[in-house]
Coordinates of C-alpha atoms in Angstrom, one line a residue:
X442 CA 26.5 -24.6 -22.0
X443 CA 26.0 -27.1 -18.9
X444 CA 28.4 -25.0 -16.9
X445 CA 26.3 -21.5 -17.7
X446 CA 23.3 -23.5 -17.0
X447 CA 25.1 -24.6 -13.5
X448 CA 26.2 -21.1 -12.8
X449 CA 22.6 -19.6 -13.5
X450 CA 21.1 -22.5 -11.3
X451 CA 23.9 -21.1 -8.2
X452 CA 22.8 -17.8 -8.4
X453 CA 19.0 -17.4 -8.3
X454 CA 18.9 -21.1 -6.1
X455 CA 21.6 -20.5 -3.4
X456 CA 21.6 -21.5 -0.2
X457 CA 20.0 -19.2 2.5
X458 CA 22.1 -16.8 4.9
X459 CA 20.4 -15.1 6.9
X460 CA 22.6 -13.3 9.0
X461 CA 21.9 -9.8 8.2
X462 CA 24.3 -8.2 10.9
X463 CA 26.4 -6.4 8.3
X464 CA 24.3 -5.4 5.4
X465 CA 21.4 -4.2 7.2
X466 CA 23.5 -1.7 9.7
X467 CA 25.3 -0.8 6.6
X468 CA 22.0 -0.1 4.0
X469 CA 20.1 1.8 7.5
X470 CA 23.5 3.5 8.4
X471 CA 24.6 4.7 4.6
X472 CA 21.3 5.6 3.4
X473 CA 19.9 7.6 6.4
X474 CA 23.4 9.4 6.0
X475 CA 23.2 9.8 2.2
X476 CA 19.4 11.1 3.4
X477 CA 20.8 13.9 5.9
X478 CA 23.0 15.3 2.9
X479 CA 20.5 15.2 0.1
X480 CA 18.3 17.2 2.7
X481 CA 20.9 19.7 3.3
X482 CA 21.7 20.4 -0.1
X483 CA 17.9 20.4 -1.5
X484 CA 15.1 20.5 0.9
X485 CA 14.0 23.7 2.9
X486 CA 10.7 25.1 4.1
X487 CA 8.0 26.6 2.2
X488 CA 6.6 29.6 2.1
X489 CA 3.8 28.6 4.7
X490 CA 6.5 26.9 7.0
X491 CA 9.2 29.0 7.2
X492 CA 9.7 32.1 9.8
X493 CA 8.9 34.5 7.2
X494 CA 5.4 33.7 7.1
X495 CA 4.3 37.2 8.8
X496 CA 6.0 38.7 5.4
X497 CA 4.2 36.3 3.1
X498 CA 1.1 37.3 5.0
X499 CA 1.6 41.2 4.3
X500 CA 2.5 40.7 1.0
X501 CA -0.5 38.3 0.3
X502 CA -2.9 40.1 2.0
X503 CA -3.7 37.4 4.2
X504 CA -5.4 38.4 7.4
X505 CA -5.2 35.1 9.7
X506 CA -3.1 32.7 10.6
X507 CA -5.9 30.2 10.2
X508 CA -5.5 30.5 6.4
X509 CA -2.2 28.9 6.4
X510 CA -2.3 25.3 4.6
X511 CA -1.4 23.6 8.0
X512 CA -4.9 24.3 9.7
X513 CA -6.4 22.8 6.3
X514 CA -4.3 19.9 6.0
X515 CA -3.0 18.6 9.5
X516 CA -5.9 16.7 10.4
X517 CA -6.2 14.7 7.8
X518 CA -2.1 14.0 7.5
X519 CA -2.9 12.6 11.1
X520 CA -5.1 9.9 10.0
X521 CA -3.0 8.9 6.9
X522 CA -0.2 8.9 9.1
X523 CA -2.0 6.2 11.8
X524 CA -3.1 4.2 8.8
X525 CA 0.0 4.4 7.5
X526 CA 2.0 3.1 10.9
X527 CA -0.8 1.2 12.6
X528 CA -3.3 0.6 10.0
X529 CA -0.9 -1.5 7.3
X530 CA 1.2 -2.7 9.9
X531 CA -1.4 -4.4 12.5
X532 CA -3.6 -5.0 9.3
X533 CA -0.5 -7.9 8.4
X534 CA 0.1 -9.6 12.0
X535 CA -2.2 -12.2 11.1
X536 CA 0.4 -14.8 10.6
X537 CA 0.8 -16.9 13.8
X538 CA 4.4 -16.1 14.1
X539 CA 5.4 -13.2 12.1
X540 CA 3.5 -10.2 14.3
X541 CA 7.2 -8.5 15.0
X542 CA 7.9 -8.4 11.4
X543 CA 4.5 -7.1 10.4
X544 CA 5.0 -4.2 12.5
X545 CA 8.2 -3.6 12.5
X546 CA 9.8 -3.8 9.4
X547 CA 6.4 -1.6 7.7
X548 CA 7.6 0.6 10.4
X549 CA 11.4 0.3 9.1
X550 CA 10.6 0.9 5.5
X551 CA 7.6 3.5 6.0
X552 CA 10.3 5.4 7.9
X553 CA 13.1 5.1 5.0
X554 CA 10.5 5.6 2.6
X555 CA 9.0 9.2 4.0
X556 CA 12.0 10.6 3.6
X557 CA 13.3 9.4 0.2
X558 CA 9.4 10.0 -0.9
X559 CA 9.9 13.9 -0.1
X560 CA 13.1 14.2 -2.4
X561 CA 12.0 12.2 -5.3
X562 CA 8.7 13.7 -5.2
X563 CA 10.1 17.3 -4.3
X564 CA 12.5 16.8 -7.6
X565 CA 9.2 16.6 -10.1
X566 CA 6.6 18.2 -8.2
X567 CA 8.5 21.2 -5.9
X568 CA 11.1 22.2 -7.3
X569 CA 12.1 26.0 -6.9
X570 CA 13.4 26.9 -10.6
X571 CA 14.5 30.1 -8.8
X572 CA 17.3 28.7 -6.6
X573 CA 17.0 24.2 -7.0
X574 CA 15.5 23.3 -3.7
X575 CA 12.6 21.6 -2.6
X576 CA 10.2 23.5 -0.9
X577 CA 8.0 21.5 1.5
X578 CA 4.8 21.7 3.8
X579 CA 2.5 19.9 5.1
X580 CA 1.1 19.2 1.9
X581 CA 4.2 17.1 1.1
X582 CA 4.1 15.2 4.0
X583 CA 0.8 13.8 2.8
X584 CA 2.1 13.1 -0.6
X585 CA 5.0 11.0 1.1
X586 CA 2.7 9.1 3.6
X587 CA 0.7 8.3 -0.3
X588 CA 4.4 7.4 -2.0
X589 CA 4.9 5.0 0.9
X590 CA 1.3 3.2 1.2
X591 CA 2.6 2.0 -2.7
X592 CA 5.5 0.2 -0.5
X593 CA 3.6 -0.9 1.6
X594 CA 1.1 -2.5 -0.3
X595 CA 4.0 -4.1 -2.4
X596 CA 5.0 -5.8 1.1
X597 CA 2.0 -7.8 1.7
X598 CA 2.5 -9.6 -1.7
X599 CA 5.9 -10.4 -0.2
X600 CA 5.2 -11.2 3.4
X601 CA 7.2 -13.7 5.1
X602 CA 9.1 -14.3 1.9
X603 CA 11.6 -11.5 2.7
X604 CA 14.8 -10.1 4.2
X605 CA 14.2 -6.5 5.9
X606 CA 17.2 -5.2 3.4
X607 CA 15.3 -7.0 0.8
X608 CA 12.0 -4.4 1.8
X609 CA 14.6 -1.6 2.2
X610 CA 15.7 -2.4 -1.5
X611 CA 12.0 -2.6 -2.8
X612 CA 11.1 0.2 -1.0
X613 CA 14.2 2.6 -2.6
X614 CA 13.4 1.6 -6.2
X615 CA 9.3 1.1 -5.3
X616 CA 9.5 5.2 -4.0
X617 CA 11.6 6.1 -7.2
X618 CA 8.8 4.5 -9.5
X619 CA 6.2 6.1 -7.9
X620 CA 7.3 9.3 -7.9
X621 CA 7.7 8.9 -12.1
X622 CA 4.1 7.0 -12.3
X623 CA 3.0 9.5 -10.2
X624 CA 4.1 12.6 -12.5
X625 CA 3.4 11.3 -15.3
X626 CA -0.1 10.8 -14.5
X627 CA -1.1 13.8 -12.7
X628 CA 1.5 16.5 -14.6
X629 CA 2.0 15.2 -17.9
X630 CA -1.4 13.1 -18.5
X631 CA -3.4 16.0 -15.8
X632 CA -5.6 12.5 -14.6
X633 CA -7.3 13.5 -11.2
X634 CA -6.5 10.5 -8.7
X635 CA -7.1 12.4 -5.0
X636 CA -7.1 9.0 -3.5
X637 CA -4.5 7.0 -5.7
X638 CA -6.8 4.5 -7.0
X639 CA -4.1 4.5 -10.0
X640 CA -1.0 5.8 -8.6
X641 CA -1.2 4.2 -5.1
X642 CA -3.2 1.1 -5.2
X643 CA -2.9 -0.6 -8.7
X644 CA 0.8 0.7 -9.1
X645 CA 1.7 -0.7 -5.4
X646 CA -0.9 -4.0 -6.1
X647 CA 1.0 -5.1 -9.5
X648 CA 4.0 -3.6 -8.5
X649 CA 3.9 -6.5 -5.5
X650 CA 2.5 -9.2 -7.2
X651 CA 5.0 -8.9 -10.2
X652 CA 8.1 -9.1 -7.6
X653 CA 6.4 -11.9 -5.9
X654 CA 6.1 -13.9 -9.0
X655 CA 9.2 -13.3 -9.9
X656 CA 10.8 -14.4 -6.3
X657 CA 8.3 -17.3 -6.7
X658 CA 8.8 -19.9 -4.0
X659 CA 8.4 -23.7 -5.2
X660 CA 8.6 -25.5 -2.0
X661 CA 7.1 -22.6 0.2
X662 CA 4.7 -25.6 1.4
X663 CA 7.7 -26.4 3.8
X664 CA 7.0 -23.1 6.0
X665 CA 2.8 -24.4 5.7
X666 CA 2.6 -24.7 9.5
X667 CA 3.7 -21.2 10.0
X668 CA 1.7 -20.5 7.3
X669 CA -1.5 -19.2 8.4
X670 CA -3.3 -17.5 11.1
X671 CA -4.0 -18.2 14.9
X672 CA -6.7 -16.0 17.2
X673 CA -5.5 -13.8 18.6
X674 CA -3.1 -12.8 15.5
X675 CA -6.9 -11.9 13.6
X676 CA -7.7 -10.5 16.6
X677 CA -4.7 -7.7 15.9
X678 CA -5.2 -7.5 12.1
X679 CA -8.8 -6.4 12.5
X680 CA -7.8 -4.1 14.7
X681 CA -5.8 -2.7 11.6
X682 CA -8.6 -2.9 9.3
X683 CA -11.0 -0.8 11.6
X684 CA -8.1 2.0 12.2
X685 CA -7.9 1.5 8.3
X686 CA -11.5 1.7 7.5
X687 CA -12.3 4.5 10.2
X688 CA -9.9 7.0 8.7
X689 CA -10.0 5.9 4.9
X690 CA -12.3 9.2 4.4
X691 CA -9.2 11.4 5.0
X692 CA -6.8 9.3 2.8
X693 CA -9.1 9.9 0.0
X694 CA -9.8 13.6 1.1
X695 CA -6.5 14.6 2.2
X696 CA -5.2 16.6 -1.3
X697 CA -8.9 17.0 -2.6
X698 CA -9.0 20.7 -3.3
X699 CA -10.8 22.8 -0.5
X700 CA -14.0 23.2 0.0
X701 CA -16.8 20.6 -1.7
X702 CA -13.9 18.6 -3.5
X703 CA -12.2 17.4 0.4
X704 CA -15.9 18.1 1.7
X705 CA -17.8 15.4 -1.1
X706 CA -14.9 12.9 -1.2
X707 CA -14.9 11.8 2.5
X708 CA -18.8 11.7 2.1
X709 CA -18.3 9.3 -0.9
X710 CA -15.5 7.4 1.0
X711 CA -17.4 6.9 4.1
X712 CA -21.0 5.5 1.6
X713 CA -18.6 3.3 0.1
X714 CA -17.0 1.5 3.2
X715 CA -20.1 1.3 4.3
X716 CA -21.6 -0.9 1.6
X717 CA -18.7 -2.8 1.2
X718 CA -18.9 -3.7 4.3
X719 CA -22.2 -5.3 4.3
X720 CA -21.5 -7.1 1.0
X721 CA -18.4 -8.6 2.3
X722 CA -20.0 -10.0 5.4
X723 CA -22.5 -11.3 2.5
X724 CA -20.5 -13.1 0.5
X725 CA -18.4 -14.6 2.9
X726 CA -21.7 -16.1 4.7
X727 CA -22.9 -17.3 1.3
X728 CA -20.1 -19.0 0.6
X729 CA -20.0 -21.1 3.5
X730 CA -21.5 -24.5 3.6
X731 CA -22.8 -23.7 7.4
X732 CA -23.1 -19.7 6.3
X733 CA -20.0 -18.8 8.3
X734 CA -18.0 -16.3 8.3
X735 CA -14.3 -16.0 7.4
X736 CA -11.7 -13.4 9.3
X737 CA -9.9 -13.0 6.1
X738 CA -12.6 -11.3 4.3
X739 CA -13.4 -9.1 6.7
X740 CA -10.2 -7.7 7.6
X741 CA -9.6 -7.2 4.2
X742 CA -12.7 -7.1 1.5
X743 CA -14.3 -4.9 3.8
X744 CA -11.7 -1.9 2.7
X745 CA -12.5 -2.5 -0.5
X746 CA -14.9 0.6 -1.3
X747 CA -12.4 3.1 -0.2
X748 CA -9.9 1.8 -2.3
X749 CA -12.0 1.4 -5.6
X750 CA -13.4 5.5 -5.1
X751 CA -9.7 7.1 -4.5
X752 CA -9.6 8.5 -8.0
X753 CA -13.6 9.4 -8.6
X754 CA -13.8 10.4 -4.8
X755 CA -14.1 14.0 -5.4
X756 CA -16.2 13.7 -8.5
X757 CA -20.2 14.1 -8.6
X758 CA -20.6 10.5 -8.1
X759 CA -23.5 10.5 -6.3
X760 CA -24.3 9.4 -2.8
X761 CA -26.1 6.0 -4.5
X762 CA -23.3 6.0 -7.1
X763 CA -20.4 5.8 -4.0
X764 CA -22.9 2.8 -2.4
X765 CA -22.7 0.7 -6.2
X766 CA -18.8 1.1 -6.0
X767 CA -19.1 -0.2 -2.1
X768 CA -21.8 -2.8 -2.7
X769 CA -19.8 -3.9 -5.9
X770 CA -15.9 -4.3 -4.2
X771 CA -16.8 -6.1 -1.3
X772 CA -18.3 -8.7 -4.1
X773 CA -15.6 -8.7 -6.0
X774 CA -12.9 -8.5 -3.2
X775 CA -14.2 -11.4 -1.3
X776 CA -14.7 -13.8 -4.9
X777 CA -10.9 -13.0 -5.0
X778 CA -10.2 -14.4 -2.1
X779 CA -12.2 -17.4 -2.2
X780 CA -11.7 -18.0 -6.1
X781 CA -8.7 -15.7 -7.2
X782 CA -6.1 -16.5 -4.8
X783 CA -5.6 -20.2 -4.8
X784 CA -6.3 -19.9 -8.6
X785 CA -3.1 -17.5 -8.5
X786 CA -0.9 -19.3 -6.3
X787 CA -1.8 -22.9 -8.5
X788 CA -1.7 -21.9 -12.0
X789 CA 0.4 -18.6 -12.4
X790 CA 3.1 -19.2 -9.6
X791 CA 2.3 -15.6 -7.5
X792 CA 2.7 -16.4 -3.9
X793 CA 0.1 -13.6 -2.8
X794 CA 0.8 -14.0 1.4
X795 CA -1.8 -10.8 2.5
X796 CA -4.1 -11.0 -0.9
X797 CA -3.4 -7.7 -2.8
X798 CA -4.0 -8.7 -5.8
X799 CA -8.0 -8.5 -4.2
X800 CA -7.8 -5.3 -1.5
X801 CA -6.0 -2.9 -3.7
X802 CA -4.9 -4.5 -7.3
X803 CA -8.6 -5.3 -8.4
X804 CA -10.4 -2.8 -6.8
X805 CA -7.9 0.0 -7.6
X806 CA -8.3 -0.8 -11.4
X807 CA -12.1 -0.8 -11.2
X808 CA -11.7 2.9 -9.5
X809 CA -9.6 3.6 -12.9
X810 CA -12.0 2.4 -14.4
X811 CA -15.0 4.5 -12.5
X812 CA -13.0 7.5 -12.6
X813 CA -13.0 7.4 -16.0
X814 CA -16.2 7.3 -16.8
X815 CA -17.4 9.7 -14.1
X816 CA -15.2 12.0 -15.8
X817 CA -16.3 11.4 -19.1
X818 CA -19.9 11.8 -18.5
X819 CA -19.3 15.2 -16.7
X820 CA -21.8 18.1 -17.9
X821 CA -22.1 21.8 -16.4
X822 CA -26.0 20.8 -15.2
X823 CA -24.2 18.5 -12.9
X824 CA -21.2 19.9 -11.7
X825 CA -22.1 23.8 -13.2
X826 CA -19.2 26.0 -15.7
X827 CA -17.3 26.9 -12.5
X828 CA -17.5 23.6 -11.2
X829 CA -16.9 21.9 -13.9
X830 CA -13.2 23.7 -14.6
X831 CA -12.3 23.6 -10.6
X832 CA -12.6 19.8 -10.5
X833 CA -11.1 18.6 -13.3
X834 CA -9.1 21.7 -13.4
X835 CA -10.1 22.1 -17.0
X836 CA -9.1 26.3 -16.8
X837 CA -7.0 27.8 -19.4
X838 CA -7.7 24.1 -21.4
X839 CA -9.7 23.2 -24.6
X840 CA -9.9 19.6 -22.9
X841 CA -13.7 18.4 -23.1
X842 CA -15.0 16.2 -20.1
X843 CA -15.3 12.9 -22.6
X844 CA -11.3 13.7 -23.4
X845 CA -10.5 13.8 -19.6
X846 CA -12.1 10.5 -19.4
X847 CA -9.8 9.3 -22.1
X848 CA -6.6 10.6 -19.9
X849 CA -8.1 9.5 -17.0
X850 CA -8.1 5.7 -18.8
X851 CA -4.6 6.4 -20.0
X852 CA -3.1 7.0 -16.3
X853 CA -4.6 3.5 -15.2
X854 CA -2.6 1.8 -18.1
X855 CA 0.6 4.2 -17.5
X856 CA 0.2 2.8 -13.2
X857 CA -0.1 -0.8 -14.7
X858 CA 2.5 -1.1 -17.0
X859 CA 4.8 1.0 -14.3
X860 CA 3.8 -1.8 -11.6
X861 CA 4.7 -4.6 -14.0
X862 CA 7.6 -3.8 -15.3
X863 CA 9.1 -1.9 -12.9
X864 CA 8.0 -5.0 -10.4
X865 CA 10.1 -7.4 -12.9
X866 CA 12.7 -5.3 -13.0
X867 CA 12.9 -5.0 -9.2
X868 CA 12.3 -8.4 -8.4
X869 CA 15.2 -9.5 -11.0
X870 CA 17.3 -7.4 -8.2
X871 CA 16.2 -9.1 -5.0
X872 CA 16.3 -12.7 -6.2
X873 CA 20.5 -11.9 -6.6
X874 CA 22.5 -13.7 -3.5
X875 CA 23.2 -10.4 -1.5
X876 CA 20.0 -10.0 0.1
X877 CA 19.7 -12.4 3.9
X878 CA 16.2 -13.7 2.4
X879 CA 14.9 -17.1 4.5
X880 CA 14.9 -20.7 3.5
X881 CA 11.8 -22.0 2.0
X882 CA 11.6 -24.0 5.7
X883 CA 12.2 -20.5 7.6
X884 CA 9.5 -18.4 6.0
X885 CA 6.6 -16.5 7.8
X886 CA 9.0 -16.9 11.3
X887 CA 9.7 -14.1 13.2
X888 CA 12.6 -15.8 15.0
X889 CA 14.9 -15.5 11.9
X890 CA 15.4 -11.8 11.9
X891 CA 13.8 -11.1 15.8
X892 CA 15.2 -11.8 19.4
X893 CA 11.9 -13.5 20.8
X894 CA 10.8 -13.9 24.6
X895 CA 12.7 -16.9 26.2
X896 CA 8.9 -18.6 25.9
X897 CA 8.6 -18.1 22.1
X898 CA 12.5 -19.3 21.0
X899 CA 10.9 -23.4 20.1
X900 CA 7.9 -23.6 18.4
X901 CA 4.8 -25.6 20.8
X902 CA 1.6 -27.3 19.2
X903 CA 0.0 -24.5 17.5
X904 CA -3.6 -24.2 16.8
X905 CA -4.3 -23.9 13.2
X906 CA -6.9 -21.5 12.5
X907 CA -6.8 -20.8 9.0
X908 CA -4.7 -19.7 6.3
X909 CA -5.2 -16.5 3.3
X910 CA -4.2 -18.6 0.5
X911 CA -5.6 -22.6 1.4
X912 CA -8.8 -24.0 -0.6
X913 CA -11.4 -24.5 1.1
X914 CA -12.2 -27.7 2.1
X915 CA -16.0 -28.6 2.1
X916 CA -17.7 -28.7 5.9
X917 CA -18.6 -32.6 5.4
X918 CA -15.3 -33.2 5.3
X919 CA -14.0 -31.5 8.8
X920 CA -15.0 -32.1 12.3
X921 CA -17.3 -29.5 13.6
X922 CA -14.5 -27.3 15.0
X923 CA -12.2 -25.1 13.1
X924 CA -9.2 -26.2 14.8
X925 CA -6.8 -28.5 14.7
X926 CA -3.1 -29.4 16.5
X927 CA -0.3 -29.3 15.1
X928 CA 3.1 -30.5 16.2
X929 CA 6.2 -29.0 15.5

């Protein structure tokens, strides 16, 4: 029994190698080739992509070009696709040393995951019975960009903590849960989620915390002066949150259906950043001794709004109704990070580096939640008969609104339990000794997986600005500036 117990200590508390010269080549180099042959054998154009367009037009009676799905949806796959590269990337550089990593490795597994996105959501949603392949458009593209925000997301729990084929690993399994989530909720249960409250942002929010509790850290405190950010790093992650914030109206309105469903949800998206901008800046004042404000919630509680009205963004909310959902996130959002967090990290062992337990696990339950009753209190002297059945896409159904709600509260538990349990199940995986992950020491350090300019290789005094997870400490007890010296 001591020897089992010996063995089991071994594996999940083994040194730390991080030399990732073999297995990262070898996961980049075999899975972008296993990608090239998957493609060949299954993926080709759809109808609205492929050269035989003028035929599809003839036979469809369509007179213009202009009608094609591209003109509709291109604009909007453009801002998800910044928010997706720039937005979540530059959102994370706020660690003092760990900007190259931020970037690049949500570039590295936003790229893997695009592709793997398009097959595993090709094989349940595009399917052609008629001959097995996958037909995609620019439609698809968007649902991949959505597939790989849930990865993304998942990251920030892990920040710092991680081995780039560690991400690549999430990301494979994260991609292949979503896609299932994601069909169960919108084919089987026929929940309406146009901007992934459920499938994108509580899936990918539980999803990340459950795999960081399980690769829980017990002396991450050695890595503490790497641990935070510096000025100029905030100075780059709120450039992230305003790319973010700017084109969150498209990310909810991307898929809405045409016309007032895409038109109403960026309106909704763009009342509700609003508000929770102003009652982030609020909070964050008010809960300052000297009323001052904290970077951390306003690169992040100030998203909040867009991320709790993804799944009621198309509905008859309301102009005021999208401005409660605002004002109400950025409350919420910014008590997680001055309450939740440390509460988190102390008493239930989640190591939550970028907070998304409060941008996108919290708020993307309470848009469940909204979206459920929005649904449920539907009427035809709201939305009218034909209105009704378009946005809920009730036609050919004897589903009653209050029912929809029901199904719309089902698809928030179905994301949840999918995000816990498959974030278990992953995490299990990457705590086995295969992976390159960094000693407790080495965390939130670019310079274990980077080549860094000749002038960054040692580490000088750093100014310590602040850090996402610390308690705050009361004013009376500081000097009267917010910085302090560190030595290496």
């Amino acid at each position: 029994m001591g020897n089992c117990q010996v063995c089991c200590k071994n594996l999940w508390y083994h040194s730390k190698n991080t030399d990732v010269r073999i297995s990262l080549p070898a996961v980049c180099f075999v899975w972008q080739i296993a990608m090239i042959i998957l493609f060949g054998v299954f993926v080709r154009y759809n109808e609205e992509s492929d050269s035989h367009w003028s035929d599809y037009k003839k036979e469809h009676n369509i007179t213009s070009d202009s009608e094609n799905d591209f003109y509709f949806r291109y604009p909007s796959f453009q801002d998800v696709h910044v928010m997706i590269f720039v937005g979540f990337g530059f959102l994370m550089t706020f660690l003092k040393r760990y900007s190259f990593s931020a970037v690049g490795f949500n570039f590295l597994i936003a790229a893997f995951g695009i592709q793997w996105a398009l097959l595993m959501q090709g094989w349940f949603h595009s399917l052609d019975p008629t001959d097995g392949t996958i037909k995609i458009g620019v439609e698809n593209i968007i649902n991949a960009d959505f597939c790989v925000a849930s990865c993304l997301i998942a990251f920030g729990a892990c920040l710092g903590k991680t081995s780039p084929v560690q991400l690549m690993v999430m990301t494979l399994f994260g991609v292949t849960l979503f896609a299932v989530e994601e069909y169960i909720i919108l084919e089987l249960l026929h929940a309406k989620d146009a901007g992934g409250s459920m499938t994108i942002h509580t899936f990918g929010g539980y999803f990340g915390l459950t795999i960081s509790w399980i690769l829980y850290r017990p002396n991450l405190h050695q890595s503490k002066r790497l641990h935070g950010s510096v000025y100029h790093s905030d100075i780059f992650a709120i450039i992230g949150t305003l790319f973010l914030w700017m084109f969150w109206p498209s990310f909810n309105s991307a898929i809405a259906n045409h016309g007032d469903g895409q038109h109403r949800a960026a309106i909704n998206t763009y009342l509700a950043l609003a508000a929770s901008v102003v009652t982030s800046y609020a909070i964050s004042s008010l809960s300052a001794k000297k009323g001052k404000l904290d970077m951390v919630h306003i690169q992040n509680a100030t998203l909040a709004g867009g991320v709790a009205l993804g799944t009621a963004s198309e509905f008859m909310i309301t102009p005021y109704g999208s401005l409660i959902v605002g004002f109400c996130c950025g409350i919420l959002s910014t008590f997680g990070y001055l309450v939740l967090s440390p509460f988190m990290e102390k008493h239930l062992k989640i190591q939550d580096t970028c907070g998304i337990h409060n941008l996108h696990a919290m708020p993307g339950l309470l848009g469940g939640v909204v979206g459920a009753i929005t649904a449920a209190t539907a009427s035809t002297s709201v939305y009218g008969s034909e209105g009704l059945k378009n946005v809920f896409e009730l036609v050919g159904t004897k589903r009653t609104p209050g029912a929809q709600g029901g199904y719309q509260a089902a698809g928030v538990a179905v994301a949840l339990a999918f995000g816990i349990v498959g974030g278990a199940i992953v995490g299990m995986i990457l705590r086995l000794p295969l992976w390159g992950d960094p000693a407790d020491d080495n965390c939130f350090d670019d310079e274990v997986y980077w080549e860094l300019p000749e002038d960054e290789e040692s580490i000088p005094p750093i100014l310590e600005y602040k850090n996402h997870m610390d308690i705050k400490i009361p004013d009376a007890c500081v000097s009267e500036s917010n910085f302090s010296v560190e030595q290496s």
